Amino acid sequence: MKKFYGTGTYVQSAGVHNDLEIDGFCISVCHEIDVELSRHRSRSFDEMQEWGDDLSSFDLIVALSPASQRRALDLTRVFHLDVDYWPIMDPTGLGESREEKLHHYRQTRDQIIQHLKDRWGEPTE
């Protein structure tokens, strides 16, 4: 989001669980499009609230899995914000060789990019 549309919009990444380390294949395929994730750490919705990100201050949650959609809908019952579900392929565990794995991760990355363009138009940055 920041890469394509700038930093004028506050964007935060969160998930159902806190995995701490970002998958190396994800880091590699994002690096191909100049998105730096090596220092990025994932956190859960609960951690966001603990760290001071009040969900009521957001306008939209984009869920990339059925589990995150359920959690987001549960969290937003008391807040007025939209939840979009983007059915994205989970590349974890797909492919045998490094190149096959990277291929699946690129497909997932490209699905996310297409959803961004469909929602907000062509990149402005």
Short mmCIF file of N, CA, C and O in Angstrom, two decimals:
data_model
loop_
_atom_site.label_atom_id
_atom_site.label_comp_id
_atom_site.label_asym_id
_atom_site.label_seq_id
_atom_site.Cartn_x
_atom_site.Cartn_y
_atom_site.Cartn_z
N MET A 1 0.83 -1.19 0.00
CA MET A 1 0.00 0.00 0.00
C MET A 1 0.87 1.26 0.00
O MET A 1 0.67 2.15 -0.80
N LYS A 2 1.85 1.30 0.91
CA LYS A 2 2.72 2.48 1.00
C LYS A 2 3.55 2.64 -0.27
O LYS A 2 3.76 3.75 -0.75
N LYS A 3 4.02 1.53 -0.82
CA LYS A 3 4.84 1.57 -2.03
C LYS A 3 4.06 2.17 -3.20
O LYS A 3 4.58 2.98 -3.96
N PHE A 4 2.80 1.80 -3.35
CA PHE A 4 2.02 2.21 -4.50
C PHE A 4 1.27 3.53 -4.31
O PHE A 4 1.01 4.24 -5.27
N TYR A 5 0.90 3.85 -3.07
CA TYR A 5 0.03 5.00 -2.84
C TYR A 5 0.58 6.01 -1.85
O TYR A 5 -0.10 6.95 -1.46
N GLY A 6 1.82 5.81 -1.41
CA GLY A 6 2.46 6.78 -0.54
C GLY A 6 2.11 6.59 0.92
O GLY A 6 1.43 5.63 1.31
N THR A 7 2.57 7.51 1.72
CA THR A 7 2.41 7.40 3.17
C THR A 7 1.35 8.36 3.72
O THR A 7 1.28 8.56 4.92
N GLY A 8 0.55 8.94 2.84
CA GLY A 8 -0.49 9.86 3.29
C GLY A 8 -1.64 9.19 4.01
O GLY A 8 -2.42 9.83 4.69
N THR A 9 -1.73 7.90 3.88
CA THR A 9 -2.76 7.11 4.56
C THR A 9 -2.07 6.24 5.60
O THR A 9 -1.06 5.60 5.30
N TYR A 10 -2.63 6.19 6.79
CA TYR A 10 -2.05 5.35 7.84
C TYR A 10 -2.43 3.90 7.58
O TYR A 10 -3.61 3.57 7.48
N VAL A 11 -1.43 3.06 7.46
CA VAL A 11 -1.61 1.64 7.16
C VAL A 11 -0.89 0.84 8.23
O VAL A 11 0.24 1.14 8.59
N GLN A 12 -1.55 -0.20 8.72
CA GLN A 12 -0.94 -1.07 9.72
C GLN A 12 -1.20 -2.51 9.33
O GLN A 12 -2.29 -2.84 8.87
N SER A 13 -0.21 -3.35 9.52
CA SER A 13 -0.33 -4.76 9.20
C SER A 13 -0.57 -5.56 10.48
O SER A 13 0.13 -5.36 11.47
N ALA A 14 -1.56 -6.43 10.43
CA ALA A 14 -1.86 -7.27 11.60
C ALA A 14 -2.47 -8.57 11.11
O ALA A 14 -2.94 -8.68 9.99
N GLY A 15 -2.47 -9.53 12.00
CA GLY A 15 -3.05 -10.83 11.67
C GLY A 15 -3.75 -11.44 12.86
O GLY A 15 -3.84 -10.83 13.92
N VAL A 16 -4.23 -12.64 12.65
CA VAL A 16 -4.92 -13.35 13.71
C VAL A 16 -3.91 -13.77 14.77
O VAL A 16 -4.15 -13.68 15.97
N HIS A 17 -2.73 -14.22 14.31
CA HIS A 17 -1.68 -14.68 15.21
C HIS A 17 -0.45 -13.82 15.03
O HIS A 17 -0.26 -13.19 14.00
N ASN A 18 0.42 -13.85 16.00
CA ASN A 18 1.68 -13.14 15.93
C ASN A 18 2.76 -14.16 15.60
O ASN A 18 3.15 -14.95 16.44
N ASP A 19 3.24 -14.13 14.37
CA ASP A 19 4.28 -15.06 13.94
C ASP A 19 5.68 -14.48 14.12
O ASP A 19 6.66 -15.18 13.90
N LEU A 20 5.78 -13.24 14.47
CA LEU A 20 7.03 -12.50 14.66
C LEU A 20 7.89 -12.43 13.40
O LEU A 20 8.09 -11.37 12.86
N GLU A 21 8.42 -13.52 12.93
CA GLU A 21 9.32 -13.50 11.78
C GLU A 21 8.52 -13.57 10.48
O GLU A 21 7.62 -14.37 10.33
N ILE A 22 8.91 -12.72 9.53
CA ILE A 22 8.29 -12.74 8.21
C ILE A 22 8.98 -13.83 7.39
O ILE A 22 10.19 -13.97 7.41
N ASP A 23 8.18 -14.59 6.67
CA ASP A 23 8.66 -15.69 5.84
C ASP A 23 9.71 -15.19 4.85
O ASP A 23 9.51 -14.17 4.18
N GLY A 24 10.81 -15.89 4.73
CA GLY A 24 11.90 -15.52 3.84
C GLY A 24 11.51 -15.45 2.38
O GLY A 24 12.01 -14.60 1.63
N PHE A 25 10.60 -16.32 1.95
CA PHE A 25 10.14 -16.27 0.55
C PHE A 25 9.33 -15.00 0.31
O PHE A 25 9.43 -14.37 -0.74
N CYS A 26 8.57 -14.59 1.30
CA CYS A 26 7.80 -13.34 1.21
C CYS A 26 8.76 -12.15 1.09
O CYS A 26 8.56 -11.26 0.26
N ILE A 27 9.79 -12.16 1.90
CA ILE A 27 10.80 -11.10 1.85
C ILE A 27 11.43 -11.04 0.47
O ILE A 27 11.57 -9.96 -0.11
N SER A 28 11.76 -12.20 -0.10
CA SER A 28 12.42 -12.25 -1.41
C SER A 28 11.55 -11.69 -2.53
O SER A 28 12.01 -10.88 -3.33
N VAL A 29 10.29 -12.13 -2.60
CA VAL A 29 9.44 -11.69 -3.72
C VAL A 29 9.02 -10.23 -3.56
O VAL A 29 8.79 -9.55 -4.56
N CYS A 30 8.95 -9.73 -2.34
CA CYS A 30 8.64 -8.32 -2.16
C CYS A 30 9.86 -7.46 -2.48
O CYS A 30 9.73 -6.36 -3.02
N HIS A 31 11.05 -7.98 -2.19
CA HIS A 31 12.28 -7.27 -2.54
C HIS A 31 12.36 -7.07 -4.06
O HIS A 31 12.88 -6.04 -4.52
N GLU A 32 11.83 -8.01 -4.83
CA GLU A 32 11.83 -7.89 -6.30
C GLU A 32 11.09 -6.65 -6.78
O GLU A 32 11.38 -6.14 -7.86
N ILE A 33 10.15 -6.15 -5.99
CA ILE A 33 9.40 -4.95 -6.38
C ILE A 33 9.76 -3.77 -5.46
O ILE A 33 8.99 -2.82 -5.32
N ASP A 34 10.93 -3.86 -4.85
CA ASP A 34 11.46 -2.79 -3.99
C ASP A 34 10.61 -2.51 -2.76
O ASP A 34 10.47 -1.36 -2.33
N VAL A 35 10.03 -3.55 -2.18
CA VAL A 35 9.32 -3.44 -0.91
C VAL A 35 10.16 -4.18 0.12
O VAL A 35 10.39 -5.38 0.00
N GLU A 36 10.65 -3.44 1.10
CA GLU A 36 11.54 -3.98 2.12
C GLU A 36 10.74 -4.56 3.29
O GLU A 36 10.04 -3.82 3.97
N LEU A 37 10.86 -5.86 3.50
CA LEU A 37 10.15 -6.50 4.60
C LEU A 37 11.08 -7.16 5.61
O LEU A 37 10.60 -7.71 6.60
N SER A 38 12.38 -7.10 5.39
CA SER A 38 13.29 -7.86 6.26
C SER A 38 13.24 -7.39 7.72
O SER A 38 13.50 -8.18 8.62
N ARG A 39 12.88 -6.12 7.95
CA ARG A 39 12.79 -5.63 9.33
C ARG A 39 11.35 -5.61 9.83
O ARG A 39 11.09 -5.25 10.97
N HIS A 40 10.43 -5.98 8.97
CA HIS A 40 9.01 -5.97 9.33
C HIS A 40 8.70 -7.13 10.29
O HIS A 40 9.23 -8.22 10.14
N ARG A 41 7.86 -6.87 11.25
CA ARG A 41 7.42 -7.91 12.18
C ARG A 41 5.91 -7.94 12.17
O ARG A 41 5.26 -6.89 12.24
N SER A 42 5.35 -9.11 12.09
CA SER A 42 3.89 -9.20 12.12
C SER A 42 3.42 -9.17 13.56
O SER A 42 4.15 -9.51 14.48
N ARG A 43 2.21 -8.70 13.74
CA ARG A 43 1.62 -8.69 15.06
C ARG A 43 0.14 -9.00 14.95
O ARG A 43 -0.45 -8.88 13.89
N SER A 44 -0.43 -9.38 16.05
CA SER A 44 -1.84 -9.75 16.07
C SER A 44 -2.71 -8.52 16.30
O SER A 44 -2.23 -7.46 16.69
N PHE A 45 -4.01 -8.68 16.07
CA PHE A 45 -4.96 -7.59 16.36
C PHE A 45 -4.85 -7.19 17.83
O PHE A 45 -4.90 -6.01 18.16
N ASP A 46 -4.72 -8.18 18.70
CA ASP A 46 -4.62 -7.89 20.14
C ASP A 46 -3.40 -7.03 20.44
O ASP A 46 -3.46 -6.09 21.23
N GLU A 47 -2.27 -7.35 19.81
CA GLU A 47 -1.04 -6.57 20.02
C GLU A 47 -1.20 -5.14 19.51
O GLU A 47 -0.69 -4.21 20.12
N MET A 48 -1.92 -4.98 18.40
CA MET A 48 -2.15 -3.63 17.90
C MET A 48 -2.82 -2.78 18.98
O MET A 48 -2.41 -1.65 19.22
N GLN A 49 -3.83 -3.34 19.61
CA GLN A 49 -4.54 -2.60 20.64
C GLN A 49 -3.63 -2.34 21.85
O GLN A 49 -3.63 -1.25 22.41
N GLU A 50 -2.81 -3.33 22.22
CA GLU A 50 -1.88 -3.16 23.34
C GLU A 50 -0.87 -2.06 23.05
O GLU A 50 -0.44 -1.36 23.95
N TRP A 51 -0.48 -1.91 21.77
CA TRP A 51 0.53 -0.92 21.39
C TRP A 51 -0.08 0.44 21.08
O TRP A 51 0.60 1.35 20.63
N GLY A 52 -1.39 0.59 21.28
CA GLY A 52 -2.01 1.89 21.14
C GLY A 52 -2.73 2.16 19.85
O GLY A 52 -3.19 3.27 19.62
N ASP A 53 -2.81 1.19 18.95
CA ASP A 53 -3.58 1.38 17.72
C ASP A 53 -5.03 1.04 18.01
O ASP A 53 -5.41 -0.11 18.11
N ASP A 54 -5.84 2.06 18.16
CA ASP A 54 -7.25 1.90 18.46
C ASP A 54 -7.99 1.54 17.17
O ASP A 54 -7.97 2.33 16.21
N LEU A 55 -8.63 0.39 17.11
CA LEU A 55 -9.32 -0.03 15.90
C LEU A 55 -10.38 0.97 15.45
O LEU A 55 -10.67 1.09 14.27
N SER A 56 -10.94 1.70 16.38
CA SER A 56 -11.98 2.66 16.01
C SER A 56 -11.42 3.82 15.17
O SER A 56 -12.18 4.56 14.55
N SER A 57 -10.10 3.97 15.14
CA SER A 57 -9.51 5.05 14.35
C SER A 57 -9.24 4.64 12.90
O SER A 57 -8.83 5.45 12.09
N PHE A 58 -9.51 3.39 12.56
CA PHE A 58 -9.33 2.91 11.19
C PHE A 58 -10.64 3.00 10.43
O PHE A 58 -11.72 2.97 11.02
N ASP A 59 -10.55 3.08 9.11
CA ASP A 59 -11.73 3.11 8.25
C ASP A 59 -12.00 1.76 7.62
O ASP A 59 -13.13 1.47 7.23
N LEU A 60 -10.95 0.95 7.47
CA LEU A 60 -11.07 -0.29 6.70
C LEU A 60 -10.10 -1.33 7.22
O LEU A 60 -8.95 -1.01 7.55
N ILE A 61 -10.56 -2.56 7.28
CA ILE A 61 -9.69 -3.71 7.52
C ILE A 61 -9.78 -4.58 6.27
O ILE A 61 -10.88 -4.90 5.81
N VAL A 62 -8.63 -4.94 5.72
CA VAL A 62 -8.58 -5.86 4.59
C VAL A 62 -8.12 -7.20 5.13
O VAL A 62 -7.00 -7.32 5.63
N ALA A 63 -8.99 -8.19 5.05
CA ALA A 63 -8.68 -9.53 5.53
C ALA A 63 -8.24 -10.39 4.34
O ALA A 63 -8.87 -10.37 3.28
N LEU A 64 -7.15 -11.12 4.54
CA LEU A 64 -6.60 -11.95 3.47
C LEU A 64 -6.84 -13.44 3.67
O LEU A 64 -6.42 -14.24 2.85
N SER A 65 -7.51 -13.80 4.76
CA SER A 65 -7.83 -15.20 5.01
C SER A 65 -9.19 -15.26 5.68
O SER A 65 -9.61 -14.29 6.31
N PRO A 66 -9.88 -16.40 5.58
CA PRO A 66 -11.17 -16.53 6.27
C PRO A 66 -11.03 -16.32 7.78
O PRO A 66 -11.90 -15.70 8.40
N ALA A 67 -9.94 -16.79 8.36
CA ALA A 67 -9.73 -16.64 9.81
C ALA A 67 -9.59 -15.16 10.18
O ALA A 67 -10.16 -14.70 11.17
N SER A 68 -8.84 -14.41 9.38
CA SER A 68 -8.67 -12.98 9.70
C SER A 68 -9.96 -12.22 9.44
O SER A 68 -10.28 -11.26 10.15
N GLN A 69 -10.75 -12.65 8.46
CA GLN A 69 -12.04 -12.01 8.22
C GLN A 69 -12.97 -12.22 9.42
O GLN A 69 -13.59 -11.27 9.90
N ARG A 70 -13.03 -13.45 9.93
CA ARG A 70 -13.86 -13.72 11.10
C ARG A 70 -13.43 -12.89 12.30
O ARG A 70 -14.25 -12.30 13.00
N ARG A 71 -12.13 -12.82 12.54
CA ARG A 71 -11.61 -12.05 13.67
C ARG A 71 -11.90 -10.56 13.49
O ARG A 71 -12.32 -9.88 14.44
N ALA A 72 -11.71 -10.06 12.28
CA ALA A 72 -11.97 -8.65 12.02
C ALA A 72 -13.46 -8.33 12.21
O ALA A 72 -13.81 -7.31 12.81
N LEU A 73 -14.33 -9.18 11.71
CA LEU A 73 -15.76 -8.96 11.88
C LEU A 73 -16.15 -9.00 13.35
O LEU A 73 -16.98 -8.20 13.80
N ASP A 74 -15.53 -9.90 14.09
CA ASP A 74 -15.80 -9.98 15.52
C ASP A 74 -15.34 -8.69 16.23
O ASP A 74 -16.05 -8.14 17.06
N LEU A 75 -14.16 -8.21 15.88
CA LEU A 75 -13.62 -7.00 16.51
C LEU A 75 -14.40 -5.75 16.13
O LEU A 75 -14.45 -4.79 16.89
N THR A 76 -14.99 -5.75 14.94
CA THR A 76 -15.63 -4.53 14.46
C THR A 76 -17.12 -4.46 14.78
O THR A 76 -17.79 -3.53 14.35
N ARG A 77 -17.62 -5.40 15.54
CA ARG A 77 -19.03 -5.34 15.91
C ARG A 77 -19.35 -4.07 16.69
O ARG A 77 -20.45 -3.56 16.62
N VAL A 78 -18.38 -3.56 17.42
CA VAL A 78 -18.61 -2.36 18.22
C VAL A 78 -18.04 -1.09 17.58
O VAL A 78 -18.18 -0.01 18.12
N PHE A 79 -17.38 -1.22 16.43
CA PHE A 79 -16.82 -0.08 15.73
C PHE A 79 -17.46 0.03 14.35
O PHE A 79 -17.81 -0.98 13.74
N HIS A 80 -17.57 1.24 13.85
CA HIS A 80 -18.11 1.45 12.52
C HIS A 80 -16.95 1.55 11.52
O HIS A 80 -16.40 2.62 11.30
N LEU A 81 -16.52 0.41 11.01
CA LEU A 81 -15.52 0.39 9.96
C LEU A 81 -15.78 -0.80 9.06
O LEU A 81 -16.41 -1.78 9.46
N ASP A 82 -15.33 -0.67 7.84
CA ASP A 82 -15.58 -1.70 6.84
C ASP A 82 -14.54 -2.81 6.93
O ASP A 82 -13.39 -2.57 7.29
N VAL A 83 -14.98 -4.01 6.57
CA VAL A 83 -14.09 -5.16 6.46
C VAL A 83 -14.23 -5.71 5.05
O VAL A 83 -15.32 -6.10 4.64
N ASP A 84 -13.14 -5.69 4.29
CA ASP A 84 -13.10 -6.29 2.96
C ASP A 84 -12.37 -7.62 3.08
O ASP A 84 -11.35 -7.70 3.77
N TYR A 85 -12.87 -8.61 2.37
CA TYR A 85 -12.17 -9.90 2.31
C TYR A 85 -11.63 -10.08 0.92
O TYR A 85 -12.37 -10.05 -0.06
N TRP A 86 -10.32 -10.25 0.82
CA TRP A 86 -9.66 -10.53 -0.44
C TRP A 86 -9.18 -11.98 -0.39
O TRP A 86 -8.22 -12.29 0.32
N PRO A 87 -9.83 -12.88 -1.13
CA PRO A 87 -9.39 -14.29 -1.10
C PRO A 87 -8.05 -14.46 -1.81
O PRO A 87 -7.98 -14.48 -3.03
N ILE A 88 -7.02 -14.53 -1.04
CA ILE A 88 -5.64 -14.62 -1.54
C ILE A 88 -5.12 -16.04 -1.30
O ILE A 88 -5.33 -16.62 -0.24
N MET A 89 -4.43 -16.57 -2.30
CA MET A 89 -3.84 -17.90 -2.17
C MET A 89 -2.76 -17.88 -1.08
O MET A 89 -1.93 -16.97 -1.03
N ASP A 90 -2.79 -18.87 -0.21
CA ASP A 90 -1.74 -19.02 0.81
C ASP A 90 -0.63 -19.88 0.20
O ASP A 90 -0.82 -21.06 -0.03
N PRO A 91 0.55 -19.29 -0.06
CA PRO A 91 1.61 -20.03 -0.74
C PRO A 91 2.42 -20.96 0.17
O PRO A 91 3.21 -21.75 -0.32
N THR A 92 2.21 -20.86 1.48
CA THR A 92 3.02 -21.68 2.40
C THR A 92 2.79 -23.15 2.11
O THR A 92 1.67 -23.61 2.01
N GLY A 93 3.86 -23.86 1.98
CA GLY A 93 3.79 -25.30 1.76
C GLY A 93 3.60 -25.70 0.31
O GLY A 93 3.57 -26.89 0.00
N LEU A 94 3.48 -24.74 -0.60
CA LEU A 94 3.31 -25.07 -2.02
C LEU A 94 4.66 -25.10 -2.71
O LEU A 94 5.51 -24.26 -2.45
N GLY A 95 4.84 -26.06 -3.59
CA GLY A 95 6.08 -26.18 -4.36
C GLY A 95 7.13 -26.99 -3.63
O GLY A 95 7.18 -27.00 -2.41
N GLU A 96 7.95 -27.66 -4.42
CA GLU A 96 9.02 -28.49 -3.87
C GLU A 96 10.36 -27.76 -3.88
O GLU A 96 11.04 -27.69 -2.87
N SER A 97 10.72 -27.23 -5.04
CA SER A 97 12.02 -26.56 -5.16
C SER A 97 11.89 -25.09 -4.76
O SER A 97 10.79 -24.54 -4.64
N ARG A 98 13.03 -24.45 -4.58
CA ARG A 98 13.03 -23.02 -4.25
C ARG A 98 12.31 -22.22 -5.33
O ARG A 98 11.51 -21.33 -5.02
N GLU A 99 12.59 -22.51 -6.58
CA GLU A 99 11.96 -21.77 -7.68
C GLU A 99 10.45 -21.98 -7.71
O GLU A 99 9.70 -21.04 -7.98
N GLU A 100 10.00 -23.21 -7.44
CA GLU A 100 8.55 -23.46 -7.40
C GLU A 100 7.91 -22.69 -6.26
O GLU A 100 6.83 -22.10 -6.42
N LYS A 101 8.57 -22.68 -5.11
CA LYS A 101 8.05 -21.93 -3.96
C LYS A 101 7.97 -20.43 -4.28
O LYS A 101 6.97 -19.77 -4.02
N LEU A 102 9.04 -19.89 -4.85
CA LEU A 102 9.06 -18.48 -5.23
C LEU A 102 7.94 -18.17 -6.23
O LEU A 102 7.31 -17.11 -6.15
N HIS A 103 7.70 -19.08 -7.16
CA HIS A 103 6.63 -18.90 -8.14
C HIS A 103 5.28 -18.71 -7.43
O HIS A 103 4.52 -17.79 -7.76
N HIS A 104 4.99 -19.53 -6.44
CA HIS A 104 3.72 -19.44 -5.71
C HIS A 104 3.65 -18.15 -4.89
O HIS A 104 2.59 -17.50 -4.82
N TYR A 105 4.75 -17.76 -4.29
CA TYR A 105 4.78 -16.52 -3.53
C TYR A 105 4.59 -15.31 -4.45
O TYR A 105 3.93 -14.33 -4.09
N ARG A 106 5.17 -15.37 -5.64
CA ARG A 106 4.96 -14.28 -6.61
C ARG A 106 3.49 -14.20 -7.02
O ARG A 106 2.96 -13.09 -7.19
N GLN A 107 2.86 -15.35 -7.20
CA GLN A 107 1.44 -15.35 -7.55
C GLN A 107 0.62 -14.66 -6.46
O GLN A 107 -0.26 -13.85 -6.75
N THR A 108 0.92 -14.97 -5.21
CA THR A 108 0.21 -14.36 -4.09
C THR A 108 0.48 -12.86 -4.04
O THR A 108 -0.45 -12.05 -3.90
N ARG A 109 1.72 -12.47 -4.18
CA ARG A 109 2.08 -11.04 -4.22
C ARG A 109 1.31 -10.33 -5.32
O ARG A 109 0.73 -9.26 -5.11
N ASP A 110 1.27 -10.94 -6.49
CA ASP A 110 0.59 -10.32 -7.62
C ASP A 110 -0.93 -10.26 -7.42
O ASP A 110 -1.58 -9.32 -7.89
N GLN A 111 -1.49 -11.23 -6.71
CA GLN A 111 -2.92 -11.17 -6.39
C GLN A 111 -3.20 -9.97 -5.48
O GLN A 111 -4.18 -9.24 -5.69
N ILE A 112 -2.35 -9.75 -4.50
CA ILE A 112 -2.52 -8.61 -3.60
C ILE A 112 -2.40 -7.30 -4.37
O ILE A 112 -3.22 -6.38 -4.21
N ILE A 113 -1.42 -7.21 -5.25
CA ILE A 113 -1.24 -6.01 -6.07
C ILE A 113 -2.49 -5.76 -6.91
O ILE A 113 -2.96 -4.62 -7.01
N GLN A 114 -3.04 -6.80 -7.51
CA GLN A 114 -4.24 -6.63 -8.33
C GLN A 114 -5.42 -6.14 -7.50
O GLN A 114 -6.17 -5.26 -7.93
N HIS A 115 -5.57 -6.66 -6.29
CA HIS A 115 -6.64 -6.19 -5.40
C HIS A 115 -6.44 -4.71 -5.03
O HIS A 115 -7.41 -3.95 -4.97
N LEU A 116 -5.18 -4.32 -4.77
CA LEU A 116 -4.90 -2.92 -4.48
C LEU A 116 -5.33 -2.03 -5.64
O LEU A 116 -6.00 -1.00 -5.45
N LYS A 117 -4.97 -2.43 -6.85
CA LYS A 117 -5.32 -1.64 -8.04
C LYS A 117 -6.82 -1.62 -8.27
O LYS A 117 -7.38 -0.58 -8.65
N ASP A 118 -7.48 -2.75 -8.04
CA ASP A 118 -8.93 -2.80 -8.22
C ASP A 118 -9.63 -1.87 -7.23
O ASP A 118 -10.63 -1.24 -7.56
N ARG A 119 -9.11 -1.77 -6.03
CA ARG A 119 -9.74 -0.96 -4.98
C ARG A 119 -9.38 0.53 -5.09
O ARG A 119 -10.23 1.39 -4.92
N TRP A 120 -8.09 0.83 -5.35
CA TRP A 120 -7.62 2.22 -5.29
C TRP A 120 -7.06 2.75 -6.62
O TRP A 120 -6.55 3.86 -6.66
N GLY A 121 -7.13 1.97 -7.66
CA GLY A 121 -6.64 2.44 -8.96
C GLY A 121 -5.16 2.20 -9.15
O GLY A 121 -4.49 1.60 -8.31
N GLU A 122 -4.66 2.70 -10.25
CA GLU A 122 -3.24 2.54 -10.57
C GLU A 122 -2.37 3.26 -9.53
O GLU A 122 -2.79 4.29 -8.98
N PRO A 123 -1.20 2.72 -9.24
CA PRO A 123 -0.31 3.34 -8.25
C PRO A 123 -0.03 4.80 -8.57
O PRO A 123 0.09 5.18 -9.74
N THR A 124 0.08 5.59 -7.53
CA THR A 124 0.35 7.02 -7.69
C THR A 124 1.80 7.37 -7.37
O THR A 124 2.23 8.48 -7.61
N GLU A 125 2.53 6.44 -6.80
CA GLU A 125 3.93 6.70 -6.43
C GLU A 125 4.85 6.07 -7.44
O GLU A 125 4.59 5.06 -8.02
#
